[in-house]
Coordinates of C-alpha atoms in Angstrom, one line a residue:
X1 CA -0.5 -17.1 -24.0
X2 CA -0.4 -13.5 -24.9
X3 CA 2.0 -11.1 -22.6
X4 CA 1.6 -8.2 -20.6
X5 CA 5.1 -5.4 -21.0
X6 CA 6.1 -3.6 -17.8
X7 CA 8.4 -0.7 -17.6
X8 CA 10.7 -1.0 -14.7
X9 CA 13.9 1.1 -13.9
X10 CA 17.5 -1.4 -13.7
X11 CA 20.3 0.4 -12.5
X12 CA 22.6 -1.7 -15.9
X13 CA 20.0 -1.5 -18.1
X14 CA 17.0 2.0 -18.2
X15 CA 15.2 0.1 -20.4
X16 CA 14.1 -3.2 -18.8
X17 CA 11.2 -4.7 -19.7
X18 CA 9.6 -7.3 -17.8
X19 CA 7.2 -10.4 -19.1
X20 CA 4.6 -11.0 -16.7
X21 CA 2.7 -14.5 -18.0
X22 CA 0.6 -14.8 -15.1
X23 CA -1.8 -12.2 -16.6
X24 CA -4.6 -13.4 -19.6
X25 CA -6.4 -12.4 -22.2
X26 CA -4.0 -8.8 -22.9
X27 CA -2.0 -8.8 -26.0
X28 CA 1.2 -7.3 -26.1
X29 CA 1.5 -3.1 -27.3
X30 CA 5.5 -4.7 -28.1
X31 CA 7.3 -7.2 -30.1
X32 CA 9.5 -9.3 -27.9
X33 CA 11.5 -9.7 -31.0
X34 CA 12.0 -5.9 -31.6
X35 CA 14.3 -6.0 -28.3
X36 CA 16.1 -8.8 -28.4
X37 CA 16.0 -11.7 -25.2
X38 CA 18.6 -10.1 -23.5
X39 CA 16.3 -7.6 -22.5
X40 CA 13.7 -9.7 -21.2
X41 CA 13.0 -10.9 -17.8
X42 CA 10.7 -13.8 -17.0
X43 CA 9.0 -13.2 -13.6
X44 CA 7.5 -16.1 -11.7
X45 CA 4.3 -14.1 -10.0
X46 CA 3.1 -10.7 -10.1
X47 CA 4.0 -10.7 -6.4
X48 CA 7.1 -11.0 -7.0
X49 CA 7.2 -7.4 -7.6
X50 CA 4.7 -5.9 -6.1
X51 CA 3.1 -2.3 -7.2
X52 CA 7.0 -1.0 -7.3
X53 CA 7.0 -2.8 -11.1
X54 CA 3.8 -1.0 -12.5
X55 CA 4.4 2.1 -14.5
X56 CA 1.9 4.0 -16.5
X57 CA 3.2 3.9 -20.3
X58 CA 4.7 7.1 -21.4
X59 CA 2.9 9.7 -24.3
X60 CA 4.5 7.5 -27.3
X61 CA 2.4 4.5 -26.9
X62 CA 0.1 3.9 -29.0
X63 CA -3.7 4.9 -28.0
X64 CA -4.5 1.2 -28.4
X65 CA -1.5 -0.2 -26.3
X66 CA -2.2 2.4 -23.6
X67 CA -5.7 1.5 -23.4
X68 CA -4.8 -2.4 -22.8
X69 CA -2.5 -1.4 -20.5
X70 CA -4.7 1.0 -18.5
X71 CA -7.1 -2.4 -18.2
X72 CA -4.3 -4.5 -16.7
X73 CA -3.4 -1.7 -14.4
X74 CA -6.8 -1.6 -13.0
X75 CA -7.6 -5.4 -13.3
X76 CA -4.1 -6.2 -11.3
X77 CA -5.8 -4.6 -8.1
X78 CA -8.9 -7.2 -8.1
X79 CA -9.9 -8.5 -4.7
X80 CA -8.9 -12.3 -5.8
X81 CA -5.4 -10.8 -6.9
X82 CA -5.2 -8.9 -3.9
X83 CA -5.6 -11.8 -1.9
X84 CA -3.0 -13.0 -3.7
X85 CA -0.3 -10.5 -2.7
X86 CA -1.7 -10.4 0.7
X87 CA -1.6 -14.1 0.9
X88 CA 2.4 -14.8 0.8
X89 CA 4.1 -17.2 2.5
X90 CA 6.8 -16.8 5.1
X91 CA 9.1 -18.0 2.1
X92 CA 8.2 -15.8 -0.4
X93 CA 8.5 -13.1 1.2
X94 CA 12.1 -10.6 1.5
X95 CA 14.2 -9.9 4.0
X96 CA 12.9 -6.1 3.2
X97 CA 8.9 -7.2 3.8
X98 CA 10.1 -9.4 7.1
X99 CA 11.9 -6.8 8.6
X100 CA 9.3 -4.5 8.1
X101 CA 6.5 -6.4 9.4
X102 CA 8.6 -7.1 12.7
X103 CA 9.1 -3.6 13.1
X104 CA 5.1 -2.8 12.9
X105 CA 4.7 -5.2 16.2
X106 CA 3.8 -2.3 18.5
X107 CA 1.5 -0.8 16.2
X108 CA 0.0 -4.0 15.4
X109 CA -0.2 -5.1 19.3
X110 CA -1.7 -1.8 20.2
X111 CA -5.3 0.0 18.9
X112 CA -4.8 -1.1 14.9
X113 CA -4.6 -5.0 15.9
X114 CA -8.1 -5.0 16.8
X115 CA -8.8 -4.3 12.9
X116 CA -9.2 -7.9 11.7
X117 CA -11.1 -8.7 15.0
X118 CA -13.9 -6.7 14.0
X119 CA -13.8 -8.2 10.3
X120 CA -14.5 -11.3 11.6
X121 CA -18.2 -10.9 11.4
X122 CA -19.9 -12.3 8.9
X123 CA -22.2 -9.1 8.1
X124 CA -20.9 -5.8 7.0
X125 CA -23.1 -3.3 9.1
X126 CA -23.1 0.2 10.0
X127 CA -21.9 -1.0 13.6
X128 CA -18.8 -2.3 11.5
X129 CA -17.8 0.8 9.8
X130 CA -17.9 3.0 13.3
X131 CA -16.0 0.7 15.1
X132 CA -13.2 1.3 12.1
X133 CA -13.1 4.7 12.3
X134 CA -13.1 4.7 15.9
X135 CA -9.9 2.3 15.6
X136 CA -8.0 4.4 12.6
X137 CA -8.5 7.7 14.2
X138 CA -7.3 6.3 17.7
X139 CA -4.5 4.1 15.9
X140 CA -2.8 7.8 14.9
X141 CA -4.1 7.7 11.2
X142 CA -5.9 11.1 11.2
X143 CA -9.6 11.9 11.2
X144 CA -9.3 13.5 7.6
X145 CA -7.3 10.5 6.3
X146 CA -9.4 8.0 8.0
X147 CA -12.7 9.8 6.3
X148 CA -10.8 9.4 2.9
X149 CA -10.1 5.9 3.7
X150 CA -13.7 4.9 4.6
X151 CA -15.4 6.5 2.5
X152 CA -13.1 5.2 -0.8
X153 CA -13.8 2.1 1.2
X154 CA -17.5 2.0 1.6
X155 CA -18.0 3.1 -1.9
X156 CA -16.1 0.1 -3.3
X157 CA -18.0 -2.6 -1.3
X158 CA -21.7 -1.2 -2.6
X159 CA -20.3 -0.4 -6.1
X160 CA -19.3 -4.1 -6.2
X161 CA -21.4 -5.7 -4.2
X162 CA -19.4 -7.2 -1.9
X163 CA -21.3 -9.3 1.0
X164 CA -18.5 -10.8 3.0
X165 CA -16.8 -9.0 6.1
X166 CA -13.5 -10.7 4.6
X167 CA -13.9 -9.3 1.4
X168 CA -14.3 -6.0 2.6
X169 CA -11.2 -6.2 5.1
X170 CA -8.7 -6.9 1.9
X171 CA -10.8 -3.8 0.0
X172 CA -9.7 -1.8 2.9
X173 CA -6.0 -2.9 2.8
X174 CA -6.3 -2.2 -1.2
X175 CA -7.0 1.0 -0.3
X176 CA -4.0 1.7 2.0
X177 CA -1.8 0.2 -0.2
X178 CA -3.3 2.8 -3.3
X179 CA -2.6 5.4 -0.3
X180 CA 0.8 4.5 0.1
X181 CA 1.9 3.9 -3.7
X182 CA 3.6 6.3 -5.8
X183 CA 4.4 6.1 -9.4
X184 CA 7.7 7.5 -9.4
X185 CA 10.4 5.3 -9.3
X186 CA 13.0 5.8 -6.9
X187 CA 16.3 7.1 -8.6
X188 CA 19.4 5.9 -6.6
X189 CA 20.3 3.0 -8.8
X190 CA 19.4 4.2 -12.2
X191 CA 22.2 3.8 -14.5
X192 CA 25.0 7.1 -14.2
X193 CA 28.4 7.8 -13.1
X194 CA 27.6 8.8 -9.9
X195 CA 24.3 9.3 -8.3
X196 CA 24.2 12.1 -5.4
X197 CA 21.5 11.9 -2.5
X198 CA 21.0 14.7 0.0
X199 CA 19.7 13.2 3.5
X200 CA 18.1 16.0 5.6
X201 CA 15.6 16.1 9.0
X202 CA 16.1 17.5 12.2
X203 CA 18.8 16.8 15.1
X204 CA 17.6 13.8 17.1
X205 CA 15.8 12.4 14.1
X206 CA 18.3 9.4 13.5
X207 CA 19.5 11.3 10.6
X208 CA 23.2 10.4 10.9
X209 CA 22.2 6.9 11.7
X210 CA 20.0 6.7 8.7
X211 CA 22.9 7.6 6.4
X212 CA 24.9 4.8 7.9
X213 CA 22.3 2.0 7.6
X214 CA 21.9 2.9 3.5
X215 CA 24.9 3.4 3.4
X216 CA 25.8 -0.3 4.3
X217 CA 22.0 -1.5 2.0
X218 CA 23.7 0.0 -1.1
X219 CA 26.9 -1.4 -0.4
X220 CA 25.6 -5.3 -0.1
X221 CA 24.0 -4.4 -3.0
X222 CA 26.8 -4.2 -5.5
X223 CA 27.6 -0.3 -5.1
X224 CA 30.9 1.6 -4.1
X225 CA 29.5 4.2 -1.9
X226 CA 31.0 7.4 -0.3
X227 CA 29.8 9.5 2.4
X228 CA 29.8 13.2 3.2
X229 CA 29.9 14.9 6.7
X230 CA 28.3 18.6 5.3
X231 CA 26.7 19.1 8.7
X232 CA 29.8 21.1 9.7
X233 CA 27.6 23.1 12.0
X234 CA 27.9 20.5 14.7
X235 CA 31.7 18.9 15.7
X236 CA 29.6 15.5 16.9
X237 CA 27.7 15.3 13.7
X238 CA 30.7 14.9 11.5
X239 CA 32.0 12.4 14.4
X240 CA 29.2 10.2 14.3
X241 CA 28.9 10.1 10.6
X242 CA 32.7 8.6 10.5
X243 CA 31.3 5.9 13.4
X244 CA 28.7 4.9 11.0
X245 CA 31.2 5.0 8.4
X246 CA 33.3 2.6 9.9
X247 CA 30.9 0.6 11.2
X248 CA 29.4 0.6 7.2
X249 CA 32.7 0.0 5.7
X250 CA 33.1 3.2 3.4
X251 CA 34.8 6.3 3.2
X252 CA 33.7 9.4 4.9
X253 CA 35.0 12.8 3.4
X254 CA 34.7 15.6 5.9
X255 CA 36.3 18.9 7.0
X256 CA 36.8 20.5 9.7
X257 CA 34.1 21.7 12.4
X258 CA 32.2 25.4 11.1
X259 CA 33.7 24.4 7.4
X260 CA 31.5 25.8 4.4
X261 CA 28.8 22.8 3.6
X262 CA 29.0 23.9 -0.2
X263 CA 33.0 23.4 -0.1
X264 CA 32.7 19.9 2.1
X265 CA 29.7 19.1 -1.0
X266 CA 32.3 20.0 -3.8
X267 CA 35.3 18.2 -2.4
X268 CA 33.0 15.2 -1.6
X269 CA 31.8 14.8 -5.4
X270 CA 35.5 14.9 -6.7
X271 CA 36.8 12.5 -4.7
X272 CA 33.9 10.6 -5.7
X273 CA 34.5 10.7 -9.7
X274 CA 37.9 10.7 -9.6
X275 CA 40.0 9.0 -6.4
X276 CA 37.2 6.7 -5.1
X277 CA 35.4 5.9 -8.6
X278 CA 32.3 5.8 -6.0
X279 CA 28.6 4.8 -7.5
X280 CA 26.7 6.8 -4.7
X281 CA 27.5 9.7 -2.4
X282 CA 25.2 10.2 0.2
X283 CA 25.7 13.7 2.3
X284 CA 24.6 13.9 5.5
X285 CA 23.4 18.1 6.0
X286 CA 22.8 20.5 8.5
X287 CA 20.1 19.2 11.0
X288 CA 18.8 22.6 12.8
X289 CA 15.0 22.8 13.6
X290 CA 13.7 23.7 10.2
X291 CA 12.2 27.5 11.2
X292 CA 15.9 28.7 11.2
X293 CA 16.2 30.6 7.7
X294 CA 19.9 30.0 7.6
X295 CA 19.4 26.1 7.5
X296 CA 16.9 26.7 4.8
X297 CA 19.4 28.7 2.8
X298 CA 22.3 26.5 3.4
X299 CA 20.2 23.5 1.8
X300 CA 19.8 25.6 -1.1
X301 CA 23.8 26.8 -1.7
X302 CA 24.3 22.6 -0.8
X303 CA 21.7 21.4 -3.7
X304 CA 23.1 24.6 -6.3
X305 CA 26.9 23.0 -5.8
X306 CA 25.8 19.7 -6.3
X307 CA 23.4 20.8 -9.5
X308 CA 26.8 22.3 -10.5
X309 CA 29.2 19.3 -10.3
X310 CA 26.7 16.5 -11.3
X311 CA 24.0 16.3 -14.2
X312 CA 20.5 16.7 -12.4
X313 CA 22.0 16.1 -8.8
X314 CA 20.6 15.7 -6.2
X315 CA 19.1 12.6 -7.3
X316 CA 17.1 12.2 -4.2
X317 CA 16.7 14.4 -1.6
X318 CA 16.0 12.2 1.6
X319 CA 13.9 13.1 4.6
X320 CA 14.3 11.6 8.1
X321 CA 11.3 11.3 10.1
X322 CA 10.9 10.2 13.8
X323 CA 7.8 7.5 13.9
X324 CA 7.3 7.9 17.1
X325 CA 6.4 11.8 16.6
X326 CA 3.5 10.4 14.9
X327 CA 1.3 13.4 13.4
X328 CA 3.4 16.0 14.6
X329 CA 5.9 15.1 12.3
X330 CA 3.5 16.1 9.8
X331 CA 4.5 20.2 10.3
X332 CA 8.0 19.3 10.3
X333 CA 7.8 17.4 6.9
X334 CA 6.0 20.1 5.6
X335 CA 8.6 23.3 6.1
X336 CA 11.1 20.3 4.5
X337 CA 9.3 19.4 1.7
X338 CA 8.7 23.1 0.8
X339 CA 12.4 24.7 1.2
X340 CA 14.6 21.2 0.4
X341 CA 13.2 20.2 -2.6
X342 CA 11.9 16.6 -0.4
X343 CA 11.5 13.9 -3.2
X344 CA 11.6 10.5 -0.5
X345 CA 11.0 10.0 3.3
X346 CA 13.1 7.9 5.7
X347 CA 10.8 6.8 8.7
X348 CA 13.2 6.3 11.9
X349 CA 12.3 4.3 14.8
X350 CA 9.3 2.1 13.6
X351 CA 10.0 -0.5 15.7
X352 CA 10.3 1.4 19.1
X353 CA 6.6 3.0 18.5
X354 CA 2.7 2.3 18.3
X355 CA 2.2 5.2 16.2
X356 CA 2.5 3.5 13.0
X357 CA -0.6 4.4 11.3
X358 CA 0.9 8.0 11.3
X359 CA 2.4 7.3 8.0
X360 CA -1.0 7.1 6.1
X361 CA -1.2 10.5 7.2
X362 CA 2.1 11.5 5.9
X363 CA 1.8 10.0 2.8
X364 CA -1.5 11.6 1.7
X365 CA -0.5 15.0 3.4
X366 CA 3.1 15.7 1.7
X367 CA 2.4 13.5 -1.5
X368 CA 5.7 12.3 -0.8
X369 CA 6.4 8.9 -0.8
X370 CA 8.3 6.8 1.9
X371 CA 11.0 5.0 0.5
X372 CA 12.8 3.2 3.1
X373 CA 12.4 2.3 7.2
X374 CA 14.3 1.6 10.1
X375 CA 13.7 -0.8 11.3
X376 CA 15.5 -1.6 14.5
X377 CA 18.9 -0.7 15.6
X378 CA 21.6 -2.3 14.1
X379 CA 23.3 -1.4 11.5
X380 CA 21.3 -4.3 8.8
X381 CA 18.0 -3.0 10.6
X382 CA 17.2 -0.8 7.6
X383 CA 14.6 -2.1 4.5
X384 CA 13.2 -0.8 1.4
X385 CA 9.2 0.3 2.1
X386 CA 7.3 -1.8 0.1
X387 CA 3.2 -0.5 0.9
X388 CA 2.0 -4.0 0.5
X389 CA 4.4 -5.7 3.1
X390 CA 4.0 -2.2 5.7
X391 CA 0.0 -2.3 5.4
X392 CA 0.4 -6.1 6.6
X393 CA 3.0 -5.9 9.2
X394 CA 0.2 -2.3 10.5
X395 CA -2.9 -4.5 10.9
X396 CA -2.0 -7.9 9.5
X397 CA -2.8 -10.9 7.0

């Protein structure tokens, strides 16, 4: 059976390729035999990975090969496949899509629950399509959003003929999830001495929390990770970051209260490479309301030392976002995304809110994708968003 290749990012090896042998009829624009086994992976489904897997071929493809694999990408998002991936059993799934449907259960129990209910009609009418837009806008998606949503929506049950309410109800979770996708890989674990991330949001966010929670993901996952405590501005920032530190099992470097954040930066990334032989420093910045032009400044001298000690660093710049703001946090993203260089989100909170939907929102409004979630309050309550598992856990199988 012929094979579909899929370029995935694999923090020992950049250039994985995956066999996918659940997909027909696609021949292969590569020679397994050109690569050698070792650097293939058999996968047992397509959902398995998810969208997180699928990467557009890059300009040195051949036109042919990039026109198969343009097919697959579009023929992967089918209604039957989709079915498929919305369709998991409680086994299949991670601990990563469990937590985060768990921590969806106020969104789901509140206004966006009463989705499916109205998908249980046999006939699509116009009544149906009302009552939706009634639900997103109230559920905190955003009237511009929920427009783009039913209208992409709409257009795809006339253009192929779908009849069936059901049918239409996994069309419209198809289209969250291509709301909620991004292409770009995220770059913590790609293969490098030392990989820096900048963590940044206002005070009260759960910023400092945040930094604790991945920093105790990374470290189940294999990695040597070092903290450090560059909000100096605030004596109780640094304190709390050497809590979580503790509590996370790895090593906080911090100076004193009022210290320069550039100098705390520098000092952090040396001890990093050389005394801790660390694969990840995560630094925890300054967490003033984002209008202050000294914050914005001090973000700028903290990403130019960083640039300085370590090729291309920062390798992710991390925003914290409170759910339960809902679409206020919008603005707030915004003045981040523009002044910090923004490449991920970290939602906060899911659990404790029914504003949920709100992310849609963020997603389409920054073009920033949200890369992982809090999801309760513990320090293991923290998962990796994955759009398929979040747009289930928001309005359900």
């Amino acid at each position: 059976m012929p094979l579909v290749l899929v370029r995935c990012k694999h923090r020992r090896s950049p250039d994985v390729y995956k066999r996918c042998p659940n997909l027909r009829g696609v021949t292969s624009p590569h020679n397994a035999n050109e690569r050698g086994d070792d650097n293939w992976i058999q996968c047992d489904t397509l959902t398995q990975y998810g969208a997180r897997a699928w990467r557009r071929p890059s300009n040195d493809y051949p036109t042919d090969a990039m026109t198969r694999f343009q097919v697959i990408f579009d023929k992967r998002w089918s209604t039957t496949l989709f079915s498929r991936l919305f369709g998991k059993k409680q086994e299949e799934k991670t601990q990563d899509d469990i937590k985060l449907e768990q921590s969806l259960q106020k969104t789901r129990s509140g206004i966006l629950g009463r989705i499916g209910a109205i998908f249980q009609e046999n006939e699509i009418t116009p009544e149906l399509w009302e009552e939706l837009e009634d639900i997103l806008i109230m559920g905190d998606v955003g009237t511009t959003t929920t427009q783009e949503l039913l209208t992409a929506t709409r257009a795809r049950v006339e253009r192929e003929n779908i009849k069936a309410s059901k049918d239409a109800y996994l069309v419209l979770k198809q289209e969250m999830v291509r709301l909620l996708q991004t292409e770009e890989p995220l770059h913590i674990e790609e293969p490098r001495i030392l990989t820096v991330v900048l963590v940044v949001g206002v005070n009260g966010s759960g910023k400092t929390t945040s930094i604790g929670k991945m920093a105790a993901y990374y470290k189940r996952r294999g990695l040597k990770v070092v903290l450090g405590a560059a909000d100096t501005f605030r004596a109780a920032a640094i304190d709390q970051l050497k809590i979580w530190g503790e509590r996370a099992g790895v090593e906080v470097i911090a100076h004193e209260p009022g210290a320069d954040p550039g100098a705390v930066i520098f000092d952090a990334i040396r001890a990093s490479q050389e005394s801790r032989k660390a694969d990840l420093l995560i630094v925890d910045t300054a967490g003033r309301l984002q209008t202050k032009y000294n914050l914005m400044k001090e973000l700028e001298k903290v990403r130019a030392v960083a640039s300085k000690q370590v090729h291309k660093a920062p390798h992710e710049t991390l925003l914290v976002l409170d759910a339960s703001t809902g679409q206020n946090a919008i603005a707030q993203a915004k003045a981040f995304r523009d002044s910090a260089g923004v490449t991920g989100i970290i939602l906060t909170k899911l659990d404790g809110t029914s504003k949920g939907g709100a992310i849609l929102s963020i997603k389409r409004e920054l073009g920033v994708p949200v890369r992982f979630v809090g999801t309760g309050e513990k320090i293991d309550d923290f998962a990796y968003f994955d759009p398929v598992a979040f747009v289930t856990g928001l309005v359900g199988d």
